[in-house]
Coordinates of C-alpha atoms and ligand atoms in Angstrom, one line a residue:
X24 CA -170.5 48.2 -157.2
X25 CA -170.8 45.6 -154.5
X26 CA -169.3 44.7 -151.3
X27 CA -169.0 42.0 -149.1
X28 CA -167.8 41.0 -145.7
X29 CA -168.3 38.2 -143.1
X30 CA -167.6 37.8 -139.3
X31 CA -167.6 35.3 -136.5
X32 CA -170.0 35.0 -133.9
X33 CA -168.3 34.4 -130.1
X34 CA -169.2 33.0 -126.6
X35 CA -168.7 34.8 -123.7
X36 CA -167.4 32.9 -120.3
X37 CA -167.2 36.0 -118.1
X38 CA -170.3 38.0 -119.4
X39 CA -171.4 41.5 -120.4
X40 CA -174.7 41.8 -118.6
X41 CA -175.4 45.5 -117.7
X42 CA -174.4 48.4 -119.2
X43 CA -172.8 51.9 -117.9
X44 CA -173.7 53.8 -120.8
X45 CA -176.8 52.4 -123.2
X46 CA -176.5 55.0 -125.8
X47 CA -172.6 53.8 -126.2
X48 CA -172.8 50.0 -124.8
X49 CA -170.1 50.6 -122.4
X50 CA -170.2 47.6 -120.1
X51 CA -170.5 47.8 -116.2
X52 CA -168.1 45.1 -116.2
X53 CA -165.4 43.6 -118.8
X54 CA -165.9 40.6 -120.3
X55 CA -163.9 37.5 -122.0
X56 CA -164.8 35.9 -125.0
X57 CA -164.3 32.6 -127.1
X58 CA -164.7 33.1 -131.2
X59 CA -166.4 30.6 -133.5
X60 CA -165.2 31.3 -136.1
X61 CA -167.3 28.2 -138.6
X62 CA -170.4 30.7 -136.9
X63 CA -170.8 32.9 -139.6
X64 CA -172.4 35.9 -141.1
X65 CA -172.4 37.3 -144.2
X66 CA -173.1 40.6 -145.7
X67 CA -173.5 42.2 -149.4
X68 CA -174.1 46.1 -149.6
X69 CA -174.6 47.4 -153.1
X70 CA -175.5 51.1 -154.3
X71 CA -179.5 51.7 -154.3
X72 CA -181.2 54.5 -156.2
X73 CA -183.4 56.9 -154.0
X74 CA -183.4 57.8 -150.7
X75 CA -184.2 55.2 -148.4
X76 CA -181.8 52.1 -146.7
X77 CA -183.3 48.6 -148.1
X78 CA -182.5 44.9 -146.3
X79 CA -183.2 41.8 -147.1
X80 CA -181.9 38.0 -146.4
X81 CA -178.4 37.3 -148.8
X82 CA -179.5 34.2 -150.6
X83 CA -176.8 31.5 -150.7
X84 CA -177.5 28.7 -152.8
X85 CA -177.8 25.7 -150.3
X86 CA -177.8 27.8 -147.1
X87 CA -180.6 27.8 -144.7
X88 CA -183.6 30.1 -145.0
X89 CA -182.8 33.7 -143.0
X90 CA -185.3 36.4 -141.9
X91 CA -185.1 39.4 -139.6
X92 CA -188.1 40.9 -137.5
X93 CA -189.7 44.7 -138.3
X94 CA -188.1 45.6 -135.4
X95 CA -184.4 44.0 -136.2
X96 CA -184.4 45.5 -139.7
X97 CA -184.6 48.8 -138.6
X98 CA -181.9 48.5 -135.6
X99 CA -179.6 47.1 -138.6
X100 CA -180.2 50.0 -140.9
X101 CA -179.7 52.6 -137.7
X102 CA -176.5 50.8 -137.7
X103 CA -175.9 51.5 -141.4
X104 CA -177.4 55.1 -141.0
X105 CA -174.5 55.6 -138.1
X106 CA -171.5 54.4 -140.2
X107 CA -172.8 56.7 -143.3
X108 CA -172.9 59.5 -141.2
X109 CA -169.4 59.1 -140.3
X110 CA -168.1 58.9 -143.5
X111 CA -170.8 62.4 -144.6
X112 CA -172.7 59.7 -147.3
X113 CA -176.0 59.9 -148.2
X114 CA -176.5 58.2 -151.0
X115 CA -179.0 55.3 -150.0
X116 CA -178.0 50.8 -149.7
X117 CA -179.1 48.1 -150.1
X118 CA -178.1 45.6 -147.6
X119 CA -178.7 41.8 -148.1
X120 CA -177.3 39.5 -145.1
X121 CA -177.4 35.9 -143.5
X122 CA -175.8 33.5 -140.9
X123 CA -174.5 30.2 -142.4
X124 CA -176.2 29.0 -138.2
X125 CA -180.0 28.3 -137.8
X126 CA -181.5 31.3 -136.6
X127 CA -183.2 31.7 -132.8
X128 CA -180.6 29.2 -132.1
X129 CA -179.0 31.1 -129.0
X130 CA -176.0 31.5 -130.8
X131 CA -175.2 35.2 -130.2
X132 CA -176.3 36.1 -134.0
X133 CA -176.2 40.1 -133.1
X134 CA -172.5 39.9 -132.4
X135 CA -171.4 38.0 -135.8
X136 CA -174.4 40.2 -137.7
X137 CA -173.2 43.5 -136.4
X138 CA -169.8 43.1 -137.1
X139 CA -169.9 41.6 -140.7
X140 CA -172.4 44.9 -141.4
X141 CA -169.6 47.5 -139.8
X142 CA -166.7 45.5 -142.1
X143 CA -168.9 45.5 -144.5
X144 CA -170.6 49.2 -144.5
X145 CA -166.9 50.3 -143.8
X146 CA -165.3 49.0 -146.6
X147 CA -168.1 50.1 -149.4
X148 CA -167.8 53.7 -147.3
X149 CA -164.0 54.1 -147.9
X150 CA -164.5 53.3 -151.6
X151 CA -167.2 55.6 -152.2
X152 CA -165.8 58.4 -149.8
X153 CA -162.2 57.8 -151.2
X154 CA -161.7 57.6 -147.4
X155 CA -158.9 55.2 -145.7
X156 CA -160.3 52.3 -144.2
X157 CA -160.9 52.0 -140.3
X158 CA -158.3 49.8 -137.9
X159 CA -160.1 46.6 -136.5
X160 CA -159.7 48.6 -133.8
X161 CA -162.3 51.5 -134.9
X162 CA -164.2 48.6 -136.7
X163 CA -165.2 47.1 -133.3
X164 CA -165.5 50.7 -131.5
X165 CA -167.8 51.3 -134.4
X166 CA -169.4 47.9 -134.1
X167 CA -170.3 48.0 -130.2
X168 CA -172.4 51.2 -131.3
X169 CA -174.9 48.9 -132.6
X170 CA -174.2 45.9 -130.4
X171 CA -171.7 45.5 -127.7
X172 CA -170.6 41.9 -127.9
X173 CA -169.7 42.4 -131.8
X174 CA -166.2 44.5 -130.7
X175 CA -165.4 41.0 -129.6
X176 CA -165.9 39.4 -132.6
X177 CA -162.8 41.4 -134.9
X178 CA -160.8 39.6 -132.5
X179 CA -159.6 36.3 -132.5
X180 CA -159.0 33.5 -130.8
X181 CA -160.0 35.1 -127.6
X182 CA -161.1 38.8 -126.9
X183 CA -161.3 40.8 -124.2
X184 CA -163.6 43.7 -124.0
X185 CA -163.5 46.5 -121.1
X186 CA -165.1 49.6 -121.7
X187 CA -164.4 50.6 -125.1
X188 CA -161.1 48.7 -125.7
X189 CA -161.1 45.0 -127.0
X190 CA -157.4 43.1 -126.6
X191 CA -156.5 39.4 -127.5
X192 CA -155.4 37.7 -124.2
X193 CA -152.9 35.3 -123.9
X194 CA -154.4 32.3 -123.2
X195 CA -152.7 29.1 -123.8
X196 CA -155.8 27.3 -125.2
X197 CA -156.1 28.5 -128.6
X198 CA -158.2 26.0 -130.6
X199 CA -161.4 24.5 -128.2
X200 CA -164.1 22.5 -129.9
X201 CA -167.4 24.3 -129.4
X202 CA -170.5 23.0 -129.4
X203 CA -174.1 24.4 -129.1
X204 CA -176.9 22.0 -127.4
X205 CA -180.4 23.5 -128.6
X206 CA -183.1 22.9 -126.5
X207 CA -185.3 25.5 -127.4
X208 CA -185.2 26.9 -131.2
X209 CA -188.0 29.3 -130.5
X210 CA -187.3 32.9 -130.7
X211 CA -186.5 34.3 -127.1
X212 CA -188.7 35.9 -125.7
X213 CA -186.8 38.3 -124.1
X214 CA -183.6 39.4 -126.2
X215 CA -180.4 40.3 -124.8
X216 CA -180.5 44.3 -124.9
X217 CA -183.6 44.1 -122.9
X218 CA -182.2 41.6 -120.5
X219 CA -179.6 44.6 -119.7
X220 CA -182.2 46.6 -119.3
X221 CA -184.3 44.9 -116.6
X222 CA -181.1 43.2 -114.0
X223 CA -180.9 46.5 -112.9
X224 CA -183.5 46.3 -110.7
X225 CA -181.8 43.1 -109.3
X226 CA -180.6 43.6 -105.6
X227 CA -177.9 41.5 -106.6
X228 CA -177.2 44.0 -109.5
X229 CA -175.0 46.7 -107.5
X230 CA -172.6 44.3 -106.4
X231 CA -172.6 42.2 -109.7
X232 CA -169.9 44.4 -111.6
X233 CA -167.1 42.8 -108.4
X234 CA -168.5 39.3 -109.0
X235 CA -167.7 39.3 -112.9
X236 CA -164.0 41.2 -112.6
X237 CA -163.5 38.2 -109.7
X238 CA -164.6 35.7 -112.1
X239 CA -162.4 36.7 -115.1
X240 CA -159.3 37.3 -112.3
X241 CA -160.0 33.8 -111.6
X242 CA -160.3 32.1 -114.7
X243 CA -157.6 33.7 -116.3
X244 CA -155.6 32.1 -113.7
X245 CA -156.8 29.0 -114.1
X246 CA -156.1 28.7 -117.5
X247 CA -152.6 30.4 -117.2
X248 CA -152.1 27.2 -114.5
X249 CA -153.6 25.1 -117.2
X250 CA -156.4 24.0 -114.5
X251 CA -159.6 23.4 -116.7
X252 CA -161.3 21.9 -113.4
X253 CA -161.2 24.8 -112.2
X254 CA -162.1 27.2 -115.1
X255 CA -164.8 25.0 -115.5
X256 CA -166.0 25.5 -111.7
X257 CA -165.8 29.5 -112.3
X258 CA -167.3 29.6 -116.1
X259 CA -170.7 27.7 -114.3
X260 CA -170.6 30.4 -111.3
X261 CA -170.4 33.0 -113.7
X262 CA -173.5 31.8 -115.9
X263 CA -175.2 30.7 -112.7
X264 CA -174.9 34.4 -112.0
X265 CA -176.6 36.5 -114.6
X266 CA -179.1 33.8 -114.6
X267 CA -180.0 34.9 -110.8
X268 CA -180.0 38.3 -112.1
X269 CA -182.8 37.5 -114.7
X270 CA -185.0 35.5 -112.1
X271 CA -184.5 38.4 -109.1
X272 CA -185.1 41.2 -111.5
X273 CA -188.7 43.3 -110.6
X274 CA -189.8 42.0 -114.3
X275 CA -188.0 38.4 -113.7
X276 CA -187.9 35.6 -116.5
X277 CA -186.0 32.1 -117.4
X278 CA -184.5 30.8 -119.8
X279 CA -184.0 27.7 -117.5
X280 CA -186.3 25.2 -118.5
X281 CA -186.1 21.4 -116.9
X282 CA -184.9 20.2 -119.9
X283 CA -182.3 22.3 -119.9
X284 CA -181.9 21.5 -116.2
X285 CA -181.7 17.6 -117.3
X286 CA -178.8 18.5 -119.6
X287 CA -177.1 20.5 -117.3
X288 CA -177.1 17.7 -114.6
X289 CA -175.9 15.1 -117.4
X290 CA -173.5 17.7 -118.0
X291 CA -172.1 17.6 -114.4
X292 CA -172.4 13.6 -114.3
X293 CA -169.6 13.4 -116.9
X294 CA -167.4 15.8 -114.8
X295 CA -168.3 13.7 -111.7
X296 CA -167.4 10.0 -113.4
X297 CA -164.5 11.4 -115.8
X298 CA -163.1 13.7 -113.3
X299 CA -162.7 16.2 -116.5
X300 CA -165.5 17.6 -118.8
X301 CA -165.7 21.0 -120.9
X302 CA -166.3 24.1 -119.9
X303 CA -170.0 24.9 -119.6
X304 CA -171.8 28.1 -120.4
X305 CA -175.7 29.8 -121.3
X306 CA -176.2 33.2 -122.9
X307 CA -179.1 35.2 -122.7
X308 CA -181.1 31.7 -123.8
X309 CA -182.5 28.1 -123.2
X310 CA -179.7 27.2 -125.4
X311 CA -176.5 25.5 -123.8
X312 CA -172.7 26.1 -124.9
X313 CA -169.9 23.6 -124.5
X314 CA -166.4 23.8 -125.3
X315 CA -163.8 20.5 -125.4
X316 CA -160.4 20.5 -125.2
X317 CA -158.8 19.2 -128.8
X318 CA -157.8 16.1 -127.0
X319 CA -161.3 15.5 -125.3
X320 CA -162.6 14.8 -128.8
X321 CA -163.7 11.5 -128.3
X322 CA -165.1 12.3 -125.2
X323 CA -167.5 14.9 -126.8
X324 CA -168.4 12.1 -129.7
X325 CA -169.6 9.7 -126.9
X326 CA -171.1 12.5 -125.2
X327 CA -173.2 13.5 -127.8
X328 CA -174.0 10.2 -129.3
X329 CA -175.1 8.8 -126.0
X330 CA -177.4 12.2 -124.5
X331 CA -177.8 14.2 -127.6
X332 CA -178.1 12.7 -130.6
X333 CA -182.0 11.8 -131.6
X334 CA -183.0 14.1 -128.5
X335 CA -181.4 17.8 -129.5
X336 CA -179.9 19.3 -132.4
X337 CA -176.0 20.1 -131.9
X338 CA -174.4 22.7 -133.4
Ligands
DP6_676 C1 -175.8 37.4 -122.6 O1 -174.4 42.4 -127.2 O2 -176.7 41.3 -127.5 O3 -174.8 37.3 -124.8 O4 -175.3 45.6 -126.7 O5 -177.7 45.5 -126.3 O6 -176.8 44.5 -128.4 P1 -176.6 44.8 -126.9 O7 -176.4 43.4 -126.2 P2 -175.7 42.1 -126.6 O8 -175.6 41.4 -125.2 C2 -175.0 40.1 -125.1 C3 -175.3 39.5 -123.8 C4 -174.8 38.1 -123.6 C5 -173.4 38.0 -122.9 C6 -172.2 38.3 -123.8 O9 -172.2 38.0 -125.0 O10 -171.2 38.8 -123.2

């Protein structure tokens, strides 16, 4: 027998940056997401004889070549190992998975990989186990066990995570244009779980937690006003600020490099000459995220054609 399952990756505009609980990646803060849903991973799980978990890439005729470090093998098969537990299995997998989005590429590949594995591991678990299948809602609790920002992704078009409880907001954008502006394809050198690790030490750390619940109070009412000006204003202070939490941390590092800065000031130039722009937003990554309104199309086509194209890959 074989299974399969796939799940979206997401952006986050207010972030989850710390974390209250690291065993259980329950978040100091909440946090509100956008899904991409053409980001993409795929998993296949299919009975193996012995003992012993397996991985290896999914090989998709025409997709793009996929690999995963010592180190990210294993926390993928401790995720598998968890979800078996649950469901009192032993008998051993093989799992084979893949993004259809380069990889290294910023674009939040643990929350899209995490949750296709829990769909995927759950399903195959239920039919083996002759056990009912999980709620999205215990698919994301589940999920968030292995990385917190994939609860967000069994949600669509927005999500919002606090503590352990994902909801879909009402927001009255529902279908933004996202685009990804790599500047860097490298490999970060420091990932996201050890980024949550380090802010702590931040002295803007204690008092971070009240900044991010301001921010989402206030974007949520911009976009309830239908004042993207302003969400825009509040999506950059909230990026601005985990990024002071990485460079005052007692281990501090950047992800801000003067390229990036040159984009992010050509960035602000269209705002400044259009009076109107998208929202703009950085992860844990060189790697800059915009999003368009539907009917600033055009704008992003000149946008891109004029800074981008020949200069950075766009995805
Ligand atoms: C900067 O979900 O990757 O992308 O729970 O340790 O796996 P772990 O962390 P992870 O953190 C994501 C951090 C972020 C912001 C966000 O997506 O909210």
């Amino acid at each position: 027998m074989s299974w399969f399952a796939q799940a979206p990756s997401n952006i986050a505009l207010i972030k989850y940056m710390g974390k209250k609980d690291t065993e259980q990646n329950i978040p100091i803060n909440p946090s509100l997401s956008y899904t991409l849903s053409n980001l993409l991973s795929s998993v296949n799980i299919e009975e193996h004889p012995g003992k012993k978990d397996f991985w290896e890439p999914l090989d998709i005729p025409g997709a793009l070549p996929f690999s995963l470090s010592k180190e990210g093998q294993e926390r993928y098969l401790n995720h598998l190992t968890r979800i078996k537990a649950i469901f009192n299995h032993q008998g051993a997998m093989m799992v084979r998975s893949t993004n259809n989005f380069p990889q290294g590429a910023g674009l939040a590949s643990s929350a899209s990989s995490f949750a296709a594995l829990t769909k995927c591991a759950v399903k195959a678990l239920s039919d083996l186990t002759h056990k009912e299948i999980f709620s999205t809602e215990a698919m994301a609790k589940l999920s968030r066990l292995g990385s917190g920002s994939s609860c967000r992704s069994f949600f669509t078009p927005w999500a919002l995570w606090d503590e352990t409880t994902v909801t879909v907001p009402d927001i009255p954008y529902t279908e933004l244009l996202h685009q990804v502006i790599i500047v860097n394809h490298e490999e970060k050198k420091v990932s996201s779980r050890e980024a949550h690790r380090r802010i702590t030490t931040s002295p803007n750390y204690p008092t971070r937690s009240a900044r991010a619940i301001q921010n989402l109070k206030a974007l949520r009412h911009a976009f309830q006003d239908k004042d993207w000006k302003s969400a825009y204003h509040v999506c950059w202070q909230e990026f601005q600020d985990i990024h002071a939490l990485f460079s005052t941390c007692k281990e501090p590092f950047s992800y801000i490099t003067s390229e990036t800065k040159n984009l992010l000031t050509r960035l602000q130039d269209l705002w400044q000459t259009e009076n109107d722009g998208p929202l703009i937003t950085m992860d844990a990554g060189p790697n800059i995220h915009v999003l368009y309104r539907p009917d600033q199309a055009s704008m992003a086509k000149q946008f891109k054609q004029k800074h981008l194209i020949g200069n950075h890959d766009v995805f």
